[in-house]
Amino acid sequence: MFDDLITKTSDLLLASRYAVALTGAGISTESGIPDFRGPSGIWTKNPQAEKIAYKKYGQFLSDPAGYWSEALEAESLLGNLEGTAPNAGHYALAEMESLGFIKCVITQNIDNLHIKAGTRNVIEYHGNVFKIRCISCNRRYAKSEIDLERLKNEKSLPPLCRYCNGILKSDIVHFEEPIPEDVIRQSLQHVMRCDLMLICGTSALVYPFAELPTIARFGSRYFDSELSAAEYSYHPKPSVKIVEINKEPTTLTLQGISDYIIIGKTGEVLPKILEQIKTRRHGV
Ligand code: NAD
C-alpha cells in the first residue's frame, strides 16, 4: 500500500504541469526542531506557552519598544535555530524544484531550512526568524543588518525602516497578525494555478494557511460570496490532485480535501518519491 502510494505520487508529479509543495513544522522535526501540535509538540507539552504566544502581536502594537526589549532577552520557543541543518525531506523538495517538478514551496516554517537546502522559490508564509520586516512597506532586512543591541543601549528601540521610516518588527507572523500582503498575493497565484499540491508535515489547523488546500480544491468558486460552503463544495476541480505526507491523518484527510495521505516521515517519503521520478522521468 505504502509503495503503491509512492508510485502513484511519482506518476502524478511526472504528469503534472504546475506542482507546488506546502510544508509545516513536521518537515523540520527530523532536523531536531519540535513541532507545535504533534505528540511531542511544544503546545501539546506546554499549553501555557501557547496562551503567551497569543499576546505577542497585541504587545507589539501597544508597545513596540517593550516588545523588542523582551525579544532581545527571551529565548526562542524553538531553541537556537542558527545551527540547524536541513534534512532529507528539505533536500528532496529542493531537488524536485531544480529538476522542474515543483514550482515553489510555500512554508509555514520560520526556520530558513528550505532556503538552506537550496530551494530557490520559497514563500515564507509566517516569515523567517532571521529576518526583520517593516510593517508599513513590507521590506525585509537580515537581522544582522540591524544593530538591535546598540539601539537598546541607546534607548532607541523600536528599529525604524531606512526607506519609509515605518516601525520594524520580527518577520515572524504572530498569532492574530495579518499575513503580509505580498505573501498572500504570491501564494494565491501559485495555488490557483497548481494542478498538484504536496502537503508535507502540517496539521493544517493554522489559518489562513490551512485554507490554501481548500482554495486549490475548489478554485475561484471558493471566493464567490454568493455561494455557501455546501454549494461551492459540489464543484471540486477534478484536475487538481492533493496529496498529504504526514505521520498522522489531519482535518484535510478527514474532510476529503486531500485525495489521499501517505502516512510516514517526510524525510523518508519525499526521497523515495524523488528517486522514482528520477529513474522514470525519461520513460525508463
Ligand atoms: P503542527 O505542529 O501543527 O503540525 C505538525 C504536523 O506534522 C503534525 O500533524 C505531526 O504529526 C506531523 N509531523 C511531525 N513530524 C513529522 C515528520 N517527520 N513527517 C511527517 N509528518 C510529521 O505544525 P504546523 O501545521 O506547521 O503549524 C504550526 C505553526 O507553528 C506554523 O504556523 C509554523 O509557523 C510554526 N512552527 C514552525 C516551526 C519551524 O519553523 N520549524 C516549528 C514549530 C512551529
CSV table of C-alpha atoms and ligand atoms in Angstrom, one decimal:
chain,number,residue,atom,x,y,z
A,1,MET,CA,0.0,0.0,0.0
A,2,PHE,CA,2.7,2.5,1.1
A,3,ASP,CA,4.8,1.6,-2.0
A,4,ASP,CA,1.8,1.9,-4.3
A,5,LEU,CA,1.1,5.5,-3.0
A,6,ILE,CA,4.7,6.4,-3.5
A,7,THR,CA,4.4,5.2,-7.1
A,8,LYS,CA,1.1,6.9,-7.6
A,9,THR,CA,2.5,10.2,-6.3
A,10,SER,CA,5.5,9.9,-8.6
A,11,ASP,CA,3.1,9.4,-11.5
A,12,LEU,CA,1.2,12.5,-10.6
A,13,LEU,CA,4.5,14.5,-10.4
A,14,LEU,CA,5.6,13.2,-13.7
A,15,ALA,CA,2.3,14.1,-15.3
A,16,SER,CA,1.8,17.5,-13.6
A,17,ARG,CA,2.3,20.9,-15.2
A,18,TYR,CA,2.3,23.0,-12.1
A,19,ALA,CA,3.0,21.3,-8.8
A,20,VAL,CA,3.6,23.1,-5.6
A,21,ALA,CA,4.6,21.9,-2.1
A,22,LEU,CA,3.1,23.2,1.1
A,23,THR,CA,5.1,22.5,4.3
A,24,GLY,CA,4.7,22.8,8.0
A,25,ALA,CA,6.6,22.1,11.2
A,26,GLY,CA,6.5,18.4,10.6
A,27,ILE,CA,9.1,18.6,7.8
A,28,SER,CA,11.6,20.1,10.3
A,29,THR,CA,11.2,17.7,13.2
A,30,GLU,CA,13.8,15.4,11.6
A,31,SER,CA,16.2,18.4,11.8
A,32,GLY,CA,15.6,18.4,15.6
A,33,ILE,CA,13.1,21.3,15.7
A,34,PRO,CA,10.0,20.4,17.6
A,35,ASP,CA,6.5,20.9,16.0
A,36,PHE,CA,3.6,22.5,17.9
A,37,ARG,CA,0.8,20.0,17.8
A,38,GLY,CA,2.4,16.6,17.2
A,39,PRO,CA,2.6,14.2,20.2
A,40,SER,CA,5.8,15.8,21.5
A,41,GLY,CA,4.9,19.3,20.2
A,42,ILE,CA,5.6,22.5,22.1
A,43,TRP,CA,1.9,23.3,22.6
A,44,THR,CA,1.0,19.7,23.4
A,45,LYS,CA,3.5,19.6,26.2
A,46,ASN,CA,3.1,23.3,27.4
A,47,PRO,CA,-0.4,24.8,26.7
A,48,GLN,CA,0.6,27.9,28.7
A,49,ALA,CA,3.3,28.8,26.2
A,50,GLU,CA,0.5,28.9,23.5
A,51,LYS,CA,-1.5,31.4,25.6
A,52,ILE,CA,1.5,33.7,26.0
A,53,ALA,CA,2.3,33.5,22.2
A,54,TYR,CA,-1.3,34.8,21.5
A,55,LYS,CA,-0.4,38.0,23.3
A,56,LYS,CA,2.7,38.9,21.3
A,57,TYR,CA,1.2,40.8,18.5
A,58,GLY,CA,-1.0,42.9,20.8
A,59,GLN,CA,2.1,43.7,22.8
A,60,PHE,CA,4.0,44.8,19.7
A,61,LEU,CA,1.1,47.1,18.6
A,62,SER,CA,0.8,48.8,22.0
A,63,ASP,CA,4.5,48.9,23.0
A,64,PRO,CA,6.9,48.2,20.1
A,65,ALA,CA,9.9,49.2,22.2
A,66,GLY,CA,8.9,46.9,25.0
A,67,TYR,CA,8.3,44.1,22.5
A,68,TRP,CA,11.8,44.5,21.2
A,69,SER,CA,13.5,44.7,24.6
A,70,GLU,CA,11.7,41.5,25.6
A,71,ALA,CA,12.6,39.8,22.3
A,72,LEU,CA,16.3,40.5,22.9
A,73,GLU,CA,16.2,38.9,26.3
A,74,ALA,CA,13.8,36.0,25.6
A,75,GLU,CA,14.8,32.6,24.4
A,76,SER,CA,13.1,31.4,21.3
A,77,LEU,CA,10.5,28.7,21.9
A,78,LEU,CA,12.1,26.7,19.1
A,79,GLY,CA,15.6,27.0,20.6
A,80,ASN,CA,18.6,28.3,18.8
A,81,LEU,CA,17.9,27.7,15.1
A,82,GLU,CA,21.3,29.0,13.8
A,83,GLY,CA,23.0,25.7,13.9
A,84,THR,CA,20.1,23.6,12.5
A,85,ALA,CA,20.5,21.8,9.2
A,86,PRO,CA,18.0,20.7,6.5
A,87,ASN,CA,17.1,17.0,6.4
A,88,ALA,CA,16.5,14.6,3.6
A,89,GLY,CA,12.9,15.9,3.2
A,90,HIS,CA,14.0,19.5,2.6
A,91,TYR,CA,16.7,18.3,0.1
A,92,ALA,CA,14.3,16.1,-1.8
A,93,LEU,CA,11.9,19.1,-2.4
A,94,ALA,CA,14.9,21.3,-3.4
A,95,GLU,CA,15.9,18.7,-6.0
A,96,MET,CA,12.4,18.3,-7.2
A,97,GLU,CA,12.4,22.0,-7.9
A,98,SER,CA,15.7,22.0,-9.6
A,99,LEU,CA,14.5,19.2,-11.9
A,100,GLY,CA,11.5,21.2,-12.7
A,101,PHE,CA,8.9,19.0,-10.9
A,102,ILE,CA,7.7,21.6,-8.4
A,103,LYS,CA,7.4,25.3,-9.0
A,104,CYS,CA,7.6,26.5,-5.4
A,105,VAL,CA,7.5,25.7,-1.7
A,106,ILE,CA,5.0,27.6,0.4
A,107,THR,CA,6.1,27.0,4.0
A,108,GLN,CA,4.7,27.9,7.4
A,109,ASN,CA,8.2,27.3,8.9
A,110,ILE,CA,10.3,30.2,10.1
A,111,ASP,CA,13.5,28.2,10.3
A,112,ASN,CA,15.1,29.0,6.9
A,113,LEU,CA,15.8,25.3,6.2
A,114,HIS,CA,14.2,25.2,2.7
A,115,ILE,CA,16.5,28.1,1.7
A,116,LYS,CA,19.5,26.4,3.3
A,117,ALA,CA,18.6,23.2,1.3
A,118,GLY,CA,18.7,25.1,-1.9
A,119,THR,CA,15.1,25.7,-2.9
A,120,ARG,CA,15.0,28.9,-4.8
A,121,ASN,CA,11.3,29.8,-4.9
A,122,VAL,CA,10.3,29.7,-1.2
A,123,ILE,CA,7.3,31.7,0.1
A,124,GLU,CA,7.6,32.0,3.9
A,125,TYR,CA,4.0,32.4,4.9
A,126,HIS,CA,4.8,33.0,8.6
A,127,GLY,CA,8.1,34.8,8.0
A,128,ASN,CA,11.7,33.9,8.8
A,129,VAL,CA,13.3,34.1,12.2
A,130,PHE,CA,16.5,35.5,10.7
A,131,LYS,CA,14.7,38.5,9.2
A,132,ILE,CA,13.1,41.7,10.3
A,133,ARG,CA,10.1,43.3,8.4
A,134,CYS,CA,8.8,46.8,8.1
A,135,ILE,CA,5.1,46.8,9.0
A,136,SER,CA,4.5,49.7,6.6
A,137,CYS,CA,6.3,48.8,3.4
A,138,ASN,CA,7.0,45.1,4.0
A,139,ARG,CA,10.7,45.5,3.2
A,140,ARG,CA,12.7,42.7,4.8
A,141,TYR,CA,16.1,43.1,6.4
A,142,ALA,CA,18.6,40.4,7.5
A,143,LYS,CA,18.7,40.5,11.3
A,144,SER,CA,22.4,41.0,11.1
A,145,GLU,CA,21.9,44.3,9.2
A,146,ILE,CA,20.3,46.0,12.3
A,147,ASP,CA,22.3,46.5,15.4
A,148,LEU,CA,19.5,45.9,17.9
A,149,GLU,CA,21.8,45.8,21.0
A,150,ARG,CA,23.1,49.2,20.2
A,151,LEU,CA,19.6,50.6,19.7
A,152,LYS,CA,18.6,49.1,23.0
A,153,ASN,CA,21.6,50.6,24.8
A,154,GLU,CA,20.9,54.0,23.2
A,155,LYS,CA,17.2,53.6,24.2
A,156,SER,CA,16.3,54.0,20.5
A,157,LEU,CA,14.1,50.9,20.1
A,158,PRO,CA,12.0,50.1,18.1
A,159,PRO,CA,14.2,50.0,15.0
A,160,LEU,CA,12.8,52.0,12.0
A,161,CYS,CA,12.8,51.3,8.3
A,162,ARG,CA,15.6,53.1,6.3
A,163,TYR,CA,13.3,53.5,3.4
A,164,CYS,CA,9.9,54.6,4.8
A,165,ASN,CA,10.6,55.2,8.5
A,166,GLY,CA,7.9,52.6,9.4
A,167,ILE,CA,8.3,50.5,12.5
A,168,LEU,CA,10.2,47.2,12.2
A,169,LYS,CA,9.2,44.0,13.8
A,170,SER,CA,10.4,40.5,13.6
A,171,ASP,CA,9.5,39.0,10.3
A,172,ILE,CA,7.7,36.1,12.1
A,173,VAL,CA,4.0,36.4,11.8
A,174,HIS,CA,2.5,36.2,15.3
A,175,PHE,CA,-1.0,34.9,16.2
A,176,GLU,CA,-3.7,37.4,15.1
A,177,GLU,CA,-1.2,39.3,13.0
A,178,PRO,CA,-2.3,39.7,9.3
A,179,ILE,CA,-0.2,37.8,6.8
A,180,PRO,CA,1.8,40.3,4.8
A,181,GLU,CA,0.0,41.3,1.6
A,182,ASP,CA,2.9,40.3,-0.8
A,183,VAL,CA,2.9,36.8,0.7
A,184,ILE,CA,-0.8,36.4,0.3
A,185,ARG,CA,-0.7,37.5,-3.3
A,186,GLN,CA,2.2,35.3,-4.3
A,187,SER,CA,0.8,32.2,-2.6
A,188,LEU,CA,-2.6,32.6,-4.2
A,189,GLN,CA,-1.0,33.0,-7.6
A,190,HIS,CA,0.7,29.6,-7.2
A,191,VAL,CA,-2.2,27.9,-5.5
A,192,MET,CA,-4.8,29.0,-8.1
A,193,ARG,CA,-2.6,27.7,-10.9
A,194,CYS,CA,-1.5,24.4,-9.4
A,195,ASP,CA,-2.6,21.0,-10.7
A,196,LEU,CA,-0.8,19.1,-8.0
A,197,MET,CA,-0.3,20.0,-4.3
A,198,LEU,CA,2.0,18.1,-2.0
A,199,ILE,CA,1.2,18.9,1.6
A,200,CYS,CA,4.1,17.9,3.9
A,201,GLY,CA,4.1,17.7,7.7
A,202,THR,CA,1.3,20.2,8.7
A,203,SER,CA,-1.7,19.6,10.9
A,204,ALA,CA,-3.5,22.3,8.7
A,205,LEU,CA,-5.0,23.9,11.7
A,206,VAL,CA,-3.5,27.4,11.4
A,207,TYR,CA,-5.4,29.8,9.3
A,208,PRO,CA,-5.3,31.3,6.7
A,209,PHE,CA,-2.5,28.9,5.6
A,210,ALA,CA,-4.9,26.0,6.2
A,211,GLU,CA,-7.3,27.4,3.6
A,212,LEU,CA,-4.8,27.0,0.7
A,213,PRO,CA,-5.6,23.4,0.0
A,214,THR,CA,-9.3,24.2,0.0
A,215,ILE,CA,-8.7,27.0,-2.4
A,216,ALA,CA,-6.7,24.6,-4.7
A,217,ARG,CA,-9.6,22.1,-4.5
A,218,PHE,CA,-12.4,24.5,-5.3
A,219,GLY,CA,-10.7,27.3,-7.3
A,220,SER,CA,-12.3,30.7,-7.7
A,221,ARG,CA,-15.7,29.3,-6.5
A,222,TYR,CA,-14.2,29.4,-3.0
A,223,PHE,CA,-14.2,33.2,-3.2
A,224,ASP,CA,-17.7,33.6,-4.6
A,225,SER,CA,-19.6,35.2,-1.7
A,226,GLU,CA,-22.9,34.2,-3.3
A,227,LEU,CA,-22.1,30.5,-2.7
A,228,SER,CA,-22.3,28.8,0.7
A,229,ALA,CA,-19.6,26.2,1.6
A,230,ALA,CA,-22.1,23.4,0.8
A,231,GLU,CA,-22.7,24.9,-2.7
A,232,TYR,CA,-19.1,25.5,-3.8
A,233,SER,CA,-18.1,22.2,-2.5
A,234,TYR,CA,-20.3,20.4,-5.0
A,235,HIS,CA,-17.8,21.6,-7.6
A,236,PRO,CA,-14.3,20.4,-6.8
A,237,LYS,CA,-11.7,20.8,-9.6
A,238,PRO,CA,-11.2,17.3,-10.8
A,239,SER,CA,-8.0,18.4,-12.5
A,240,VAL,CA,-6.3,19.2,-9.2
A,241,LYS,CA,-4.7,16.4,-7.1
A,242,ILE,CA,-3.8,17.0,-3.5
A,243,VAL,CA,-1.5,14.6,-1.6
A,244,GLU,CA,-0.6,14.7,2.1
A,245,ILE,CA,2.5,13.3,3.6
A,246,ASN,CA,2.2,13.2,7.4
A,247,LYS,CA,2.8,10.9,10.4
A,248,GLU,CA,-1.0,11.0,11.1
A,249,PRO,CA,-4.3,12.0,9.4
A,250,THR,CA,-5.3,15.6,9.5
A,251,THR,CA,-8.5,17.6,9.0
A,252,LEU,CA,-7.7,17.8,5.3
A,253,THR,CA,-7.7,14.0,5.3
A,254,LEU,CA,-10.9,13.7,7.3
A,255,GLN,CA,-12.8,16.4,5.2
A,256,GLY,CA,-11.7,14.8,1.9
A,257,ILE,CA,-9.8,17.9,0.8
A,258,SER,CA,-6.8,15.8,0.0
A,259,ASP,CA,-7.2,12.9,-2.4
A,260,TYR,CA,-5.1,10.7,-0.1
A,261,ILE,CA,-2.4,10.7,2.6
A,262,ILE,CA,0.9,8.8,2.7
A,263,ILE,CA,1.4,8.1,6.4
A,264,GLY,CA,5.1,8.4,7.1
A,265,LYS,CA,8.0,10.7,7.8
A,266,THR,CA,8.7,13.4,5.2
A,267,GLY,CA,12.4,12.7,5.5
A,268,GLU,CA,11.8,9.1,4.3
A,269,VAL,CA,8.8,9.5,1.9
A,270,LEU,CA,10.0,12.5,-0.1
A,271,PRO,CA,13.3,11.0,-1.0
A,272,LYS,CA,11.5,7.8,-2.2
A,273,ILE,CA,9.2,9.8,-4.4
A,274,LEU,CA,12.3,11.8,-5.8
A,275,GLU,CA,14.1,8.5,-6.5
A,276,GLN,CA,11.2,7.2,-8.6
A,277,ILE,CA,10.7,10.4,-10.6
A,278,LYS,CA,14.4,10.5,-11.3
A,279,THR,CA,14.5,6.9,-12.6
A,280,ARG,CA,11.3,7.2,-14.6
A,281,ARG,CA,11.4,10.7,-16.0
A,282,HIS,CA,12.9,9.7,-19.3
A,283,GLY,CA,10.4,6.9,-19.7
A,284,VAL,CA,12.7,4.2,-18.2
B,1,NAD,P1,1.9,21.5,13.7
B,1,NAD,O1,2.8,21.3,14.8
B,1,NAD,O2,0.5,22.0,14.0
B,1,NAD,O3,1.7,20.1,12.9
B,1,NAD,C1,2.8,19.3,12.5
B,1,NAD,C2,2.3,18.1,11.8
B,1,NAD,O4,3.4,17.4,11.3
B,1,NAD,C3,1.6,17.1,12.8
B,1,NAD,O5,0.4,16.6,12.1
B,1,NAD,C4,2.6,16.0,13.0
B,1,NAD,O6,2.0,14.7,13.3
B,1,NAD,C5,3.3,16.0,11.7
B,1,NAD,N1,4.7,15.5,11.7
B,1,NAD,C6,5.6,15.7,12.7
B,1,NAD,N2,6.8,15.2,12.3
B,1,NAD,C7,6.6,14.7,11.1
B,1,NAD,C8,7.5,14.1,10.1
B,1,NAD,N3,8.8,13.8,10.4
B,1,NAD,N4,7.0,13.7,8.9
B,1,NAD,C9,5.7,13.9,8.6
B,1,NAD,N5,4.8,14.5,9.5
B,1,NAD,C10,5.3,14.9,10.7
B,1,NAD,O7,2.6,22.4,12.6
B,1,NAD,P2,2.1,23.3,11.5
B,1,NAD,O8,0.8,22.7,10.9
B,1,NAD,O9,3.2,23.7,10.7
B,1,NAD,O10,1.6,24.6,12.4
B,1,NAD,C11,2.4,25.2,13.4
B,1,NAD,C12,2.8,26.6,13.3
B,1,NAD,O11,3.9,26.8,14.1
B,1,NAD,C13,3.2,27.0,11.9
B,1,NAD,O12,2.5,28.1,11.6
B,1,NAD,C14,4.6,27.4,12.0
B,1,NAD,O13,4.8,28.7,11.6
B,1,NAD,C15,5.0,27.3,13.4
B,1,NAD,N6,6.2,26.4,13.7
B,1,NAD,C16,7.3,26.4,12.9
B,1,NAD,C17,8.3,25.6,13.2
B,1,NAD,C18,9.6,25.7,12.3
B,1,NAD,O14,9.8,26.7,11.7
B,1,NAD,N7,10.3,24.6,12.1
B,1,NAD,C19,8.3,24.7,14.2
B,1,NAD,C20,7.1,24.7,15.1
B,1,NAD,C21,6.1,25.6,14.7
